[in-house]
Amino acid sequence: MAHNLSGYHRALDLFEGLVAGVPRDGWDAPSPCSGWTARDVAGHVTGGQFLVRALASGQPEPDVSTDPARFVAGDVLMSWRTARKECAAALTPDALRRPIPFDGLGELPLGDFLEAYILEPLTHAWDLARATGQPARLDPDLVHHAFATAQVVAASLRTEGRLAPPLPAPRGADEQTRMLAFLGRTA
């Protein structure tokens, strides 16, 4: 079965555009992620590419949440592009069929995981945009997909302390605002 990774690639493209738009002196700006700077957010998502590559090859997964800036120590955009390219090369048809554990929900093929993984780069794209004063409007199709994923994985992430409690969304809020509130962020 072929996996449709177009949403995954579109989410990475969106994130990359925001990384490219960060001013040179903007990497130390605080982000909506408590205790993390813009560089930490970029490092976390860049580390996520190393994590996906590890899943594709059966290697141990790196910790992408402790000192995430280490993944983008020099030129952030270059670090991101290199990690993305190396990850993409590892996503062979065999790798995409490899079963991987999925947040207490059993196993699923890596390709299916990547279709759900959109939530990660998409949410952190918003965090990076907010931290660096860039437009934070996300692709509505990706938001719709990511919000559905969030509703499946949120409980286990909150149990592990990796996701903030949900916040109430304003009445009549659009889906992006509702998703961000569900993820504990105020738009």
Short mmCIF file of C-alpha atoms in Angstrom, two decimals:
data_model
loop_
_atom_site.label_atom_id
_atom_site.label_comp_id
_atom_site.label_asym_id
_atom_site.label_seq_id
_atom_site.Cartn_x
_atom_site.Cartn_y
_atom_site.Cartn_z
CA MET A 1 0.00 0.00 0.00
CA ALA A 2 1.40 3.39 -0.99
CA HIS A 3 1.25 6.10 1.64
CA ASN A 4 0.11 9.59 0.79
CA LEU A 5 2.67 11.75 2.51
CA SER A 6 1.68 14.98 0.77
CA GLY A 7 0.27 16.45 4.00
CA TYR A 8 3.44 15.49 5.88
CA HIS A 9 5.59 17.19 3.23
CA ARG A 10 3.32 20.26 3.15
CA ALA A 11 3.62 20.59 6.94
CA LEU A 12 7.42 20.37 6.66
CA ASP A 13 7.38 22.97 3.85
CA LEU A 14 5.30 25.31 6.03
CA PHE A 15 7.72 24.87 8.91
CA GLU A 16 10.74 25.42 6.65
CA GLY A 17 9.26 28.66 5.32
CA LEU A 18 8.91 29.95 8.87
CA VAL A 19 12.48 28.89 9.77
CA ALA A 20 13.69 30.80 6.68
CA GLY A 21 11.71 33.86 7.80
CA VAL A 22 13.23 34.16 11.28
CA PRO A 23 15.44 37.25 11.50
CA ARG A 24 19.07 36.53 12.38
CA ASP A 25 18.60 37.98 15.87
CA GLY A 26 15.24 36.26 16.41
CA TRP A 27 16.40 32.84 17.57
CA ASP A 28 16.57 33.76 21.27
CA ALA A 29 12.96 35.01 21.37
CA PRO A 30 10.72 33.19 23.87
CA SER A 31 8.18 30.82 22.32
CA PRO A 32 4.71 29.68 23.44
CA CYS A 33 6.43 26.45 24.60
CA SER A 34 7.29 27.08 28.24
CA GLY A 35 11.03 27.58 28.73
CA TRP A 36 11.84 27.26 25.02
CA THR A 37 13.21 29.87 22.65
CA ALA A 38 12.53 30.00 18.92
CA ARG A 39 15.82 28.07 18.45
CA ASP A 40 14.60 25.35 20.84
CA VAL A 41 11.36 24.99 18.84
CA ALA A 42 13.29 24.74 15.57
CA GLY A 43 15.68 22.26 17.19
CA HIS A 44 12.82 20.13 18.49
CA VAL A 45 11.24 19.82 15.04
CA THR A 46 14.65 19.30 13.41
CA GLY A 47 15.32 16.60 16.00
CA GLY A 48 11.97 15.14 14.96
CA GLN A 49 13.51 14.46 11.55
CA PHE A 50 16.26 12.46 13.27
CA LEU A 51 13.54 10.65 15.21
CA VAL A 52 11.62 9.75 12.03
CA ARG A 53 14.88 8.61 10.41
CA ALA A 54 15.58 6.40 13.46
CA LEU A 55 12.09 4.90 13.21
CA ALA A 56 12.64 4.27 9.49
CA SER A 57 15.88 2.39 10.12
CA GLY A 58 15.07 0.70 13.43
CA GLN A 59 17.69 2.75 15.31
CA PRO A 60 17.21 4.07 18.87
CA GLU A 61 15.08 7.21 18.97
CA PRO A 62 16.87 10.42 20.01
CA ASP A 63 15.46 12.53 22.84
CA VAL A 64 14.21 15.58 20.95
CA SER A 65 12.83 17.45 23.96
CA THR A 66 15.91 17.76 26.20
CA ASP A 67 18.18 20.59 25.01
CA PRO A 68 16.55 20.63 21.56
CA ALA A 69 18.71 23.57 20.40
CA ARG A 70 21.60 21.09 20.03
CA PHE A 71 20.02 19.92 16.75
CA VAL A 72 20.40 23.42 15.26
CA ALA A 73 23.58 24.63 16.95
CA GLY A 74 24.91 26.60 13.96
CA ASP A 75 22.88 27.82 10.98
CA VAL A 76 19.32 26.80 11.86
CA LEU A 77 17.98 26.71 8.30
CA MET A 78 20.96 24.68 7.05
CA SER A 79 20.64 22.26 10.00
CA TRP A 80 16.93 21.84 9.26
CA ARG A 81 17.43 21.29 5.53
CA THR A 82 20.19 18.74 6.12
CA ALA A 83 18.13 16.78 8.65
CA ARG A 84 15.06 16.88 6.38
CA LYS A 85 17.05 15.65 3.38
CA GLU A 86 18.63 12.78 5.34
CA CYS A 87 15.24 11.82 6.76
CA ALA A 88 13.59 11.88 3.33
CA ALA A 89 16.30 9.56 1.98
CA ALA A 90 15.50 7.04 4.73
CA LEU A 91 11.78 6.91 3.86
CA THR A 92 12.00 4.02 1.42
CA PRO A 93 8.92 1.92 0.61
CA ASP A 94 10.23 -0.78 2.99
CA ALA A 95 10.80 1.77 5.77
CA LEU A 96 7.28 3.17 5.32
CA ARG A 97 5.86 -0.33 5.87
CA ARG A 98 7.96 -0.90 9.04
CA PRO A 99 5.67 -1.32 12.09
CA ILE A 100 6.43 1.13 14.88
CA PRO A 101 4.89 1.61 18.35
CA PHE A 102 2.37 4.44 18.48
CA ASP A 103 1.61 6.15 21.81
CA GLY A 104 0.10 3.20 23.63
CA LEU A 105 -2.21 2.45 20.71
CA GLY A 106 -0.27 -0.55 19.46
CA GLU A 107 1.78 -0.58 16.29
CA LEU A 108 1.20 0.92 12.90
CA PRO A 109 3.25 1.27 9.72
CA LEU A 110 5.66 4.22 9.69
CA GLY A 111 3.82 5.68 6.68
CA ASP A 112 0.57 5.80 8.67
CA PHE A 113 2.46 7.33 11.60
CA LEU A 114 3.80 10.10 9.31
CA GLU A 115 0.29 10.93 8.15
CA ALA A 116 -0.58 11.55 11.83
CA TYR A 117 2.80 13.19 12.60
CA ILE A 118 1.63 16.34 10.74
CA LEU A 119 0.41 17.55 14.14
CA GLU A 120 3.99 18.00 15.37
CA PRO A 121 5.57 20.26 12.71
CA LEU A 122 2.26 22.10 12.22
CA THR A 123 1.78 23.03 15.87
CA HIS A 124 5.41 24.01 16.26
CA ALA A 125 5.21 26.06 13.05
CA TRP A 126 2.60 28.13 14.86
CA ASP A 127 4.85 28.33 17.95
CA LEU A 128 7.77 29.51 15.80
CA ALA A 129 5.61 32.05 13.97
CA ARG A 130 4.33 33.44 17.27
CA ALA A 131 7.84 33.60 18.75
CA THR A 132 9.28 35.46 15.77
CA GLY A 133 6.44 37.78 14.77
CA GLN A 134 5.55 35.97 11.54
CA PRO A 135 2.01 35.32 10.25
CA ALA A 136 0.65 32.33 12.17
CA ARG A 137 -2.12 31.28 9.74
CA LEU A 138 -1.86 27.54 9.15
CA ASP A 139 -3.11 25.52 6.17
CA PRO A 140 -6.78 24.72 7.05
CA ASP A 141 -6.61 21.23 5.50
CA LEU A 142 -3.55 20.38 7.59
CA VAL A 143 -5.21 21.86 10.69
CA HIS A 144 -8.28 19.67 10.14
CA HIS A 145 -6.13 16.55 9.84
CA ALA A 146 -3.87 17.49 12.77
CA PHE A 147 -6.81 18.30 15.05
CA ALA A 148 -8.25 14.83 14.47
CA THR A 149 -4.86 13.33 15.38
CA ALA A 150 -4.60 15.54 18.47
CA GLN A 151 -7.90 14.19 19.76
CA VAL A 152 -6.54 10.63 19.48
CA VAL A 153 -3.11 11.18 21.07
CA ALA A 154 -3.73 13.99 23.58
CA ALA A 155 -4.72 11.82 26.54
CA SER A 156 -1.52 9.75 26.51
CA LEU A 157 0.65 12.84 25.87
CA ARG A 158 -0.96 14.62 28.83
CA THR A 159 -0.44 11.54 31.03
CA GLU A 160 3.27 11.64 30.09
CA GLY A 161 3.41 15.38 30.88
CA ARG A 162 4.22 16.22 27.25
CA LEU A 163 1.11 18.29 26.53
CA ALA A 164 -0.56 21.13 28.40
CA PRO A 165 -4.17 20.82 29.57
CA PRO A 166 -6.76 22.08 27.09
CA LEU A 167 -7.96 25.66 27.28
CA PRO A 168 -11.47 26.85 26.43
CA ALA A 169 -11.72 28.16 22.86
CA PRO A 170 -13.56 31.42 22.26
CA ARG A 171 -17.15 31.03 21.07
CA GLY A 172 -17.34 30.76 17.29
CA ALA A 173 -13.59 30.18 16.99
CA ASP A 174 -12.23 28.74 13.77
CA GLU A 175 -10.75 25.25 13.68
CA GLN A 176 -7.15 26.44 14.02
CA THR A 177 -8.00 28.39 17.18
CA ARG A 178 -9.97 25.43 18.58
CA MET A 179 -7.07 23.04 17.86
CA LEU A 180 -4.53 25.35 19.50
CA ALA A 181 -6.77 25.77 22.57
CA PHE A 182 -7.16 21.99 22.75
CA LEU A 183 -3.34 21.80 22.75
CA GLY A 184 -3.15 24.34 25.60
CA ARG A 185 -2.20 27.35 23.48
CA THR A 186 -3.89 30.74 23.32
CA ALA A 187 -4.08 32.14 19.80
#
